[in-house]
PDB file of C-alpha atoms in Angstrom:
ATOM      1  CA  UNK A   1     -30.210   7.275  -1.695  1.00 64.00           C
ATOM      2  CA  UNK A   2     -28.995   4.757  -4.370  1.00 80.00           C
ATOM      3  CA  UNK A   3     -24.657   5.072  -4.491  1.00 92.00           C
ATOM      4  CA  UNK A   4     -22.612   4.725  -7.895  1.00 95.00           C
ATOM      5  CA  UNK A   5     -24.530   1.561  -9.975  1.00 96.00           C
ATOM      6  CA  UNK A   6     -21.980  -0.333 -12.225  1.00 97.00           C
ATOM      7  CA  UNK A   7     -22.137  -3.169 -14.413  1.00 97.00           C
ATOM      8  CA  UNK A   8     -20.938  -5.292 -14.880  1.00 97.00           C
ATOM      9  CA  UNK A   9     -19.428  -6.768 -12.437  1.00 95.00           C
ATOM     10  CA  UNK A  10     -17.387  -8.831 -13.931  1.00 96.00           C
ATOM     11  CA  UNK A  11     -16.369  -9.640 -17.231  1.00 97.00           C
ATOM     12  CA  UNK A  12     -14.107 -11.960 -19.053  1.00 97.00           C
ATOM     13  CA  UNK A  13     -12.805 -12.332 -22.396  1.00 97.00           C
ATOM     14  CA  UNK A  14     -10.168 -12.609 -24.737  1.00 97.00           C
ATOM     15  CA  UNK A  15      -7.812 -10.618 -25.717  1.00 95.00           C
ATOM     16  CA  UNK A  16      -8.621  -8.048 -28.911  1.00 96.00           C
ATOM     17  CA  UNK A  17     -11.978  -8.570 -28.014  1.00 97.00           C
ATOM     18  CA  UNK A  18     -13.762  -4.891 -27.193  1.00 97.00           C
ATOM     19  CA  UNK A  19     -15.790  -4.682 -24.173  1.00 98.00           C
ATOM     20  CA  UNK A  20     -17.608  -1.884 -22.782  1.00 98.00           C
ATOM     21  CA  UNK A  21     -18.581  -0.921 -18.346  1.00 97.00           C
ATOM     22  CA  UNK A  22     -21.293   1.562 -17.972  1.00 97.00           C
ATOM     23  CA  UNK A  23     -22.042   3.303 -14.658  1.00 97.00           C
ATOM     24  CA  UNK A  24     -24.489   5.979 -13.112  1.00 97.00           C
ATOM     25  CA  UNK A  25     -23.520   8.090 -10.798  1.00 96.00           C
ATOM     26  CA  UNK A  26     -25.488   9.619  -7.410  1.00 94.00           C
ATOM     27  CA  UNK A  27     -27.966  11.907  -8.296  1.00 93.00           C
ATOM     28  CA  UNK A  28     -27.410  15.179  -9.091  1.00 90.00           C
ATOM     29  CA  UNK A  29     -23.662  14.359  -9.129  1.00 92.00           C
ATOM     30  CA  UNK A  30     -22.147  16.609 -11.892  1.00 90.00           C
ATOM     31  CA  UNK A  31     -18.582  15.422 -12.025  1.00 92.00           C
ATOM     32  CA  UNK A  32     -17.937  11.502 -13.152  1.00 95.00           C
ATOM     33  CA  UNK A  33     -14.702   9.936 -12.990  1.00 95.00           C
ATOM     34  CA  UNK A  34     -13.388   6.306 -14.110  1.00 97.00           C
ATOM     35  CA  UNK A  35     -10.518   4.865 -12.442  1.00 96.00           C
ATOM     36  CA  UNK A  36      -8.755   1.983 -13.234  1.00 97.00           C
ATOM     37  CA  UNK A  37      -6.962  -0.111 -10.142  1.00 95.00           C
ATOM     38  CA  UNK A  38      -4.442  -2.975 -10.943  1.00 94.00           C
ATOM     39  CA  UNK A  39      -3.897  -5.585  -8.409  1.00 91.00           C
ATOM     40  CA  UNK A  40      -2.549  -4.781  -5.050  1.00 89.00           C
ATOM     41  CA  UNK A  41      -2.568  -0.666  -6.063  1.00 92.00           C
ATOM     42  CA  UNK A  42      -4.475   2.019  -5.294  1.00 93.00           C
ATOM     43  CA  UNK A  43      -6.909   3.230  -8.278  1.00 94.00           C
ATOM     44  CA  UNK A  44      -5.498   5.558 -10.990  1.00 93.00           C
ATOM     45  CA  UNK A  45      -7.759   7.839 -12.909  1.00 93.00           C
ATOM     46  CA  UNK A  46      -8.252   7.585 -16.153  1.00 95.00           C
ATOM     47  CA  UNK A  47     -10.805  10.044 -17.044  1.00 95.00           C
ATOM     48  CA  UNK A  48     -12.957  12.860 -15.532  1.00 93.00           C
ATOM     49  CA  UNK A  49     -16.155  14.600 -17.032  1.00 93.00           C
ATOM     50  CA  UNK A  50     -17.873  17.724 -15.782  1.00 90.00           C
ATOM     51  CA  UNK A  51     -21.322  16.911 -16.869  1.00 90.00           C
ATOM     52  CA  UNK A  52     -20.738  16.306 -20.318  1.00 91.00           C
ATOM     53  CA  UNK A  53     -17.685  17.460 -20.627  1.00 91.00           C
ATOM     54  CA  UNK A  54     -14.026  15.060 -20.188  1.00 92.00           C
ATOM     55  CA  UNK A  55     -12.507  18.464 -18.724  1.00 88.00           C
ATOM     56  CA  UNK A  56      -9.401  15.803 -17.679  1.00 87.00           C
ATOM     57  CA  UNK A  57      -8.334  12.536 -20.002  1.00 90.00           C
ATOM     58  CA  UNK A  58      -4.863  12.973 -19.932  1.00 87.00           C
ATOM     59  CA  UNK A  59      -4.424   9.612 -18.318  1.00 89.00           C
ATOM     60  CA  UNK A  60      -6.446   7.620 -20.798  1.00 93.00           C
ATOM     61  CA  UNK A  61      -4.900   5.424 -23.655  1.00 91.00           C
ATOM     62  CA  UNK A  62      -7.003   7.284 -26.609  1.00 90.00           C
ATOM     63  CA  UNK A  63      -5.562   4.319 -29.045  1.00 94.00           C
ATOM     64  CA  UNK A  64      -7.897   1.528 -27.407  1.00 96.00           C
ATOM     65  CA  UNK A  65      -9.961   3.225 -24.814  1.00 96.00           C
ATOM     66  CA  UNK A  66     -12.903   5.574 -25.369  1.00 96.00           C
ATOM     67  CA  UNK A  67     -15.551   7.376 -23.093  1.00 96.00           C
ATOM     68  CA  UNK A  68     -18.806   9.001 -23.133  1.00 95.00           C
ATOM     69  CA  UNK A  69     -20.798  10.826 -20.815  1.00 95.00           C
ATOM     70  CA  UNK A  70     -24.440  11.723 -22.850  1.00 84.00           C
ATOM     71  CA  UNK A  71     -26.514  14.038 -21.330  1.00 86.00           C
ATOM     72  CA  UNK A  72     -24.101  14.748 -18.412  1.00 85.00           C
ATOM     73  CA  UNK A  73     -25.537  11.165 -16.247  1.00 92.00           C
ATOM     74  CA  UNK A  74     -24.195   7.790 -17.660  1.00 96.00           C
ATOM     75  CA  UNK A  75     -21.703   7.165 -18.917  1.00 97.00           C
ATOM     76  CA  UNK A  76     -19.348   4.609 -20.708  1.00 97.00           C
ATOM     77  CA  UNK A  77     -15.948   3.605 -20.866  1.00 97.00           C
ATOM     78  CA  UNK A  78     -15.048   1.159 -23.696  1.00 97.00           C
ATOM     79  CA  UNK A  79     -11.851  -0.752 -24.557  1.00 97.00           C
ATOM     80  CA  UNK A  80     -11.404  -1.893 -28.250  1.00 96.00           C
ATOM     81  CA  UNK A  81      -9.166  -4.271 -28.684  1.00 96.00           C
ATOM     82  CA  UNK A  82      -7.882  -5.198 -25.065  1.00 96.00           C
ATOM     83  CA  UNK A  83      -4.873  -6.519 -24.520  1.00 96.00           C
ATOM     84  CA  UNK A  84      -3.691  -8.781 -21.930  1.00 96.00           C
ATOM     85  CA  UNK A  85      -2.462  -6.088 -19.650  1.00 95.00           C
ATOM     86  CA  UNK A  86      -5.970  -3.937 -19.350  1.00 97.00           C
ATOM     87  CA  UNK A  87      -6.655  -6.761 -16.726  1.00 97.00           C
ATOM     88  CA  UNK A  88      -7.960  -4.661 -13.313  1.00 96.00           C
ATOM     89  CA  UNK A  89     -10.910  -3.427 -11.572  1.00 96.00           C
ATOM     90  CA  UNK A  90     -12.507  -0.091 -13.156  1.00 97.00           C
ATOM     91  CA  UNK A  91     -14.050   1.796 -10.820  1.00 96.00           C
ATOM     92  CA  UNK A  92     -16.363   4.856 -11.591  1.00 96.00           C
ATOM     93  CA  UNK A  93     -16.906   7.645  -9.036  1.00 95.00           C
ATOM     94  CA  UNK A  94     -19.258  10.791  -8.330  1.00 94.00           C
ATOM     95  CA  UNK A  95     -18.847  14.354  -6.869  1.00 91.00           C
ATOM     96  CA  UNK A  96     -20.838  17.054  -6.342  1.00 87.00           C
ATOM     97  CA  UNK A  97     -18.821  20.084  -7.144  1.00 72.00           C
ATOM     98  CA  UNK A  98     -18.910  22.799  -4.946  1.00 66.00           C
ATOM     99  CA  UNK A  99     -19.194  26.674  -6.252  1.00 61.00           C
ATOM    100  CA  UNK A 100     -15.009  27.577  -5.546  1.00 57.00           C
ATOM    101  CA  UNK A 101     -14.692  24.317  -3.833  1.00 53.00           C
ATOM    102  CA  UNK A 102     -11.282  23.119  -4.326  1.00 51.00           C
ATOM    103  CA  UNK A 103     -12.041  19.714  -4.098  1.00 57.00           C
ATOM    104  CA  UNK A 104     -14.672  17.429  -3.738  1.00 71.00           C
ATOM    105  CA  UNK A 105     -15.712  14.165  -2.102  1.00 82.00           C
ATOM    106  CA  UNK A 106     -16.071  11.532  -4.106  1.00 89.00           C
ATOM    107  CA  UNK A 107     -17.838   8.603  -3.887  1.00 91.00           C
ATOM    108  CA  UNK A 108     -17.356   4.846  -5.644  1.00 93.00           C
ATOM    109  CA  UNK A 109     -19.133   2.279  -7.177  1.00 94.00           C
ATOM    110  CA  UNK A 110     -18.325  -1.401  -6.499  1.00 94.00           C
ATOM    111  CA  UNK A 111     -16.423  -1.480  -9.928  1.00 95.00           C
ATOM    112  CA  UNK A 112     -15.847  -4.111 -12.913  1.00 97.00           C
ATOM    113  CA  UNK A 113     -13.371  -6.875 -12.628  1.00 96.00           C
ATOM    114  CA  UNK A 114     -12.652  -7.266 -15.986  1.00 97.00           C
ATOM    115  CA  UNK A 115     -10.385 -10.357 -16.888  1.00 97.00           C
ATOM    116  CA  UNK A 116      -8.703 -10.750 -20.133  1.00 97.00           C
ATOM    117  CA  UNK A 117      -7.464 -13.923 -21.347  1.00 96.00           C
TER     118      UNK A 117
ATOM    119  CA  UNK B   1       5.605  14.283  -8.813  1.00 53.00           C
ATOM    120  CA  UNK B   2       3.090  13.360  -6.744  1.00 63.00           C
ATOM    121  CA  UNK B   3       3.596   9.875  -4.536  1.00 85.00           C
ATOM    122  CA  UNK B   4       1.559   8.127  -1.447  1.00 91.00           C
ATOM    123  CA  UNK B   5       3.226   5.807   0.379  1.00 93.00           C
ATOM    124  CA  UNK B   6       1.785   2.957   2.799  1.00 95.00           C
ATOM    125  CA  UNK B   7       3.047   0.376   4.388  1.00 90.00           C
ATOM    126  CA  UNK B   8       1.714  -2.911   3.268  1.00 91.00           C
ATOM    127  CA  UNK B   9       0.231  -4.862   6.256  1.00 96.00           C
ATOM    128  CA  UNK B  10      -0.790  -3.909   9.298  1.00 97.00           C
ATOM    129  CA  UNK B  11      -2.212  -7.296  12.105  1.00 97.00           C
ATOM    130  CA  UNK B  12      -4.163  -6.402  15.288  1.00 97.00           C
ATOM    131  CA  UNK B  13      -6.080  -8.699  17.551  1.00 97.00           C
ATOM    132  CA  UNK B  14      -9.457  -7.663  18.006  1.00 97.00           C
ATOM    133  CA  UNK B  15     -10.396  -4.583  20.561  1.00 97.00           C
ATOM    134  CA  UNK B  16      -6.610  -3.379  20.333  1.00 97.00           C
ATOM    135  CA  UNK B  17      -6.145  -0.593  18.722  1.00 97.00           C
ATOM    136  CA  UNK B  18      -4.463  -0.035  14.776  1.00 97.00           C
ATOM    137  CA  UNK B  19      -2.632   2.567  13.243  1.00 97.00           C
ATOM    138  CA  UNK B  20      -2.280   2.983   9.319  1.00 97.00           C
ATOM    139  CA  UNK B  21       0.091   5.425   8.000  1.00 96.00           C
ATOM    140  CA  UNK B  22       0.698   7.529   5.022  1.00 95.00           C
ATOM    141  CA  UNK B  23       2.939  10.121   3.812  1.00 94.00           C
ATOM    142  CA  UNK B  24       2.922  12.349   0.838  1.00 90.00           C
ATOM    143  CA  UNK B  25       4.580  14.718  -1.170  1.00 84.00           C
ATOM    144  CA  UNK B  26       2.174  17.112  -2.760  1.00 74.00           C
ATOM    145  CA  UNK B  27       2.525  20.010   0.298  1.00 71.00           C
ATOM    146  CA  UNK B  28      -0.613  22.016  -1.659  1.00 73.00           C
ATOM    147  CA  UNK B  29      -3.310  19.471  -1.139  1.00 68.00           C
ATOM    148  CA  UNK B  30      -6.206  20.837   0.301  1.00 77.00           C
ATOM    149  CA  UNK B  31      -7.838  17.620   1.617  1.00 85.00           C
ATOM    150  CA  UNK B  32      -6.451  14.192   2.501  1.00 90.00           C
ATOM    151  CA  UNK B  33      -8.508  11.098   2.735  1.00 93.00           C
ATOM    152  CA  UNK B  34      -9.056   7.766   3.818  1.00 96.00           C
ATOM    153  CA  UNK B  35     -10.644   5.372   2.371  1.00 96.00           C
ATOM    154  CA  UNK B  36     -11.821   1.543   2.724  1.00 96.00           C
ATOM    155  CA  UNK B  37     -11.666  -0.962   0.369  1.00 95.00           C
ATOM    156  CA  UNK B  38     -13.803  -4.803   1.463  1.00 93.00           C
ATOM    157  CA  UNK B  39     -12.971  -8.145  -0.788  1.00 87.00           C
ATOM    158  CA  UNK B  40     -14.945  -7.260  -3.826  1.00 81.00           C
ATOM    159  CA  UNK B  41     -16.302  -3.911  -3.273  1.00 85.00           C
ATOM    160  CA  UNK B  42     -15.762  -0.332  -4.298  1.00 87.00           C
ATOM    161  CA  UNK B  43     -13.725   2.392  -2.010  1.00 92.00           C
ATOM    162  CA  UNK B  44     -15.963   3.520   1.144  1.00 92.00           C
ATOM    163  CA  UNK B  45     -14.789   6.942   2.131  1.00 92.00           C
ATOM    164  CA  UNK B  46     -13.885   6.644   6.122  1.00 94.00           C
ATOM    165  CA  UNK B  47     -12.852  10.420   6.764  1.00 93.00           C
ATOM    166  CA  UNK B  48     -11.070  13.431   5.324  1.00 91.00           C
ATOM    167  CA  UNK B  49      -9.158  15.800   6.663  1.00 91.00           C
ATOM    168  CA  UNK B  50      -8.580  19.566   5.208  1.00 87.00           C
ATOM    169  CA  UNK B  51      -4.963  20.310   5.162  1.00 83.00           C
ATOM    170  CA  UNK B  52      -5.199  23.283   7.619  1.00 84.00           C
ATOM    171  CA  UNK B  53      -6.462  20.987  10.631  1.00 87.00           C
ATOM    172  CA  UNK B  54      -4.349  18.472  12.322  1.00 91.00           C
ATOM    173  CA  UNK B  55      -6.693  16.600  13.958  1.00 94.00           C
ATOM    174  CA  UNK B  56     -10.024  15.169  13.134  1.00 94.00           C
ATOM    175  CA  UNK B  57     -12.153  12.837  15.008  1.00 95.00           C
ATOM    176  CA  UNK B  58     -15.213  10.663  14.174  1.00 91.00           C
ATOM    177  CA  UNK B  59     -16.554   8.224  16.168  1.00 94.00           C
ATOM    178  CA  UNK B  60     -13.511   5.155  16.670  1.00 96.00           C
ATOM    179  CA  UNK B  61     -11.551   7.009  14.178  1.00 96.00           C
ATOM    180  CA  UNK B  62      -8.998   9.715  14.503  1.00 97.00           C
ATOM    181  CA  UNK B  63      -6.773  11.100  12.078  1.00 97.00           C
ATOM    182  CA  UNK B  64      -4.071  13.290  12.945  1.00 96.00           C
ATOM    183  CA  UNK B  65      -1.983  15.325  10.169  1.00 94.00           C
ATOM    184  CA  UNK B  66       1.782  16.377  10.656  1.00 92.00           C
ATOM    185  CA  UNK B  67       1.800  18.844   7.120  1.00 89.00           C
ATOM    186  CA  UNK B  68       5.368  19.667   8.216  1.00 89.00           C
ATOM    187  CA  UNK B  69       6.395  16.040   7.494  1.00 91.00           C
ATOM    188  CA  UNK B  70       3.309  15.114   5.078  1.00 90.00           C
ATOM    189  CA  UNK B  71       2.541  12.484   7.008  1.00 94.00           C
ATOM    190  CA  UNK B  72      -1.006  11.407   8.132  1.00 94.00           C
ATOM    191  CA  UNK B  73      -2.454   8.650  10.452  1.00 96.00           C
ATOM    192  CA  UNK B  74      -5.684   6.870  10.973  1.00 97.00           C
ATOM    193  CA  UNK B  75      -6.442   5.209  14.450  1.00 97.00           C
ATOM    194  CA  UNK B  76      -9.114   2.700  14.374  1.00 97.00           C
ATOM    195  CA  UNK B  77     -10.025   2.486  18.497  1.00 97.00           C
ATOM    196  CA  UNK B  78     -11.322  -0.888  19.303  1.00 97.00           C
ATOM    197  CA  UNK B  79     -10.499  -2.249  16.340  1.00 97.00           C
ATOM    198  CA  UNK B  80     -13.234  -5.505  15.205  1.00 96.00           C
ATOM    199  CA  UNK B  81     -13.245  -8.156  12.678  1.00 95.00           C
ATOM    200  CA  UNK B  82     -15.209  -5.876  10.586  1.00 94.00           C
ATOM    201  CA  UNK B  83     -12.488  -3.607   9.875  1.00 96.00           C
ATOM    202  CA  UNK B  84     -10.497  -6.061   8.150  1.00 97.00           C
ATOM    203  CA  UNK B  85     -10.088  -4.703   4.775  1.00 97.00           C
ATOM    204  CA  UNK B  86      -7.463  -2.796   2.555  1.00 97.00           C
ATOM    205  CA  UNK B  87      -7.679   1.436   3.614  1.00 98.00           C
ATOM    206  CA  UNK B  88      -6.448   3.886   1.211  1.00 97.00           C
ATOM    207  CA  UNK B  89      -4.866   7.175   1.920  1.00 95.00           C
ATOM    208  CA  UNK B  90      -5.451   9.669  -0.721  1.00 93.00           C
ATOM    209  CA  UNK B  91      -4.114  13.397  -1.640  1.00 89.00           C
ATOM    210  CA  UNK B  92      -5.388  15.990  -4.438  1.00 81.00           C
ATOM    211  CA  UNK B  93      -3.289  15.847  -7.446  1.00 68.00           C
ATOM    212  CA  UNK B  94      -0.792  19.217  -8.219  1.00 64.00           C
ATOM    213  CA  UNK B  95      -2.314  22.486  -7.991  1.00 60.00           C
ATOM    214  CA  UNK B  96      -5.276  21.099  -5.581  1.00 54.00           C
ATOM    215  CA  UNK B  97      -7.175  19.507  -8.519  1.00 64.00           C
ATOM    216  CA  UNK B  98     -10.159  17.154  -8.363  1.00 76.00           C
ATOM    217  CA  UNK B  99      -7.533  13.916  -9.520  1.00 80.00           C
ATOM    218  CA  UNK B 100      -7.004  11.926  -6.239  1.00 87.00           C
ATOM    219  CA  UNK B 101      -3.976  10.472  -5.916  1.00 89.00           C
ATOM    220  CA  UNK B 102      -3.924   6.841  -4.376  1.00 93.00           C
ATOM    221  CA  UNK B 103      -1.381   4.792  -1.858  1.00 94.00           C
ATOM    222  CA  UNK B 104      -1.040   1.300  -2.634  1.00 94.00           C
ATOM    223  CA  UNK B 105      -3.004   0.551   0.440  1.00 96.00           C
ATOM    224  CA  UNK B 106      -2.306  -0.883   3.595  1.00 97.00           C
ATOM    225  CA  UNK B 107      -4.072  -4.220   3.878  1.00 97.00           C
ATOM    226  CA  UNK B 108      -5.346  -4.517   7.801  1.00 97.00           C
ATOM    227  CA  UNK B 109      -6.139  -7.893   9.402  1.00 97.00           C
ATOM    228  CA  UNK B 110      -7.323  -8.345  12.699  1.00 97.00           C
ATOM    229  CA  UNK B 111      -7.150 -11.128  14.538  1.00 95.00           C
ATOM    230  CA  UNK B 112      -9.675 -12.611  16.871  1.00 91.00           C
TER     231      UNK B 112
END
């Protein structure tokens, strides 16, 4: 079974530029999340959709960052402008939610370095 | 809040043993888990542990659970070069929600 796809991998660019990371999660996953981990930390979410639905965002910086989740699979997370100090990995996750679960397992993609300059 | 704390560095030579800790301070988290983290990749989840156990074993890895002082272990038996890597612990967020909360990570190298 294919894990979390990401691309891509890396990216550089300068700062204002936008730039946009797109992952798909494990199959039949209904619950997406993107993280974002700085340098020497553990990751931070930024995001987290129930199938179509960003049922958590609070975490996300709604002036320059945006994210989509069509049809409940892929999804997008975009940052227009960046600045200097979105420099980190983003990482995107899956989870299957369980019926009265009260968590879930979830599982990573290799992430995007992005670089900004 | 909610906080994970690791200690930075952990060095073992090769077929010893290593211990990573972790405490936290969110006493309702349901599940606490460890994950792995190689030069370049994503997080690999090792083992989790739900908060009503306080021991869990799988394979070379135990994890053992003291929820009286939220603190939580991973032993790595015969530890190989192939374990070097950074591991994560990881607690739910308030209220047991599906937000993970991360440790900075302990960054373990072992030494042939």
């Amino acid at each position: 079974e294919a894990g979390v796809v990401q691309s891509p991998r890396y990216k550089i660019i300068e700062k204002k530029q936008p730039v946009a990371f797109w992952c798909n999660p494990i199959s039949g996953h209904n619950t997406l999340y993107w993280y974002r981990q700085n340098l020497g930390q553990g990751p931070e979410l930024l995001i987290r959709y129930e199938n179509e639905e960003a049922v958590d965002d609070s975490q996300l910086p709604k002036d320059r960052f945006s994210a989509e989740r069509l049809k409940g699979v892929d999804s997008t997370l975009k940052i227009q402008p960046a600045e200097l100090g979105d420099s980190a990995v983003y990482l995107c996750a899956s989870s299957q939610r369980t019926s009265g679960g009260r968590t879930d397992t979830q599982y990573f993609g290799p992430g995007t370095r992005l670089t900004v300059l | 809040g909610e906080d994970v704390e690791q200690s930075l560095f952990l060095s073992v030579r090769e077929g010893d043993s290593s211990v990573i800790n972790c405490t936290y301070t969110d006493s309702s988290s349901t599940y606490l888990y460890w994950y792995k983290q190689e030069p370049g990749a994503g997080l690999q989840l090792l083992t989790y542990i739900f908060s009503n156990m306080d021991m869990k074993q799988d394979q070379r890895l135990t994890v053992l659970l003291n929820k009286k002082d939220k603190h939580l272990s991973l032993r790595i038996a015969d530890t190989q070069t192939g374990d070097s890597a950074i591991y994560f612990c990881a607690e739910n967020g308030p209220d047991s929600s599906y937000k993970l909360i991360f440790g900075s990570g302990t960054r373990l190298l072992v030494r042939p």
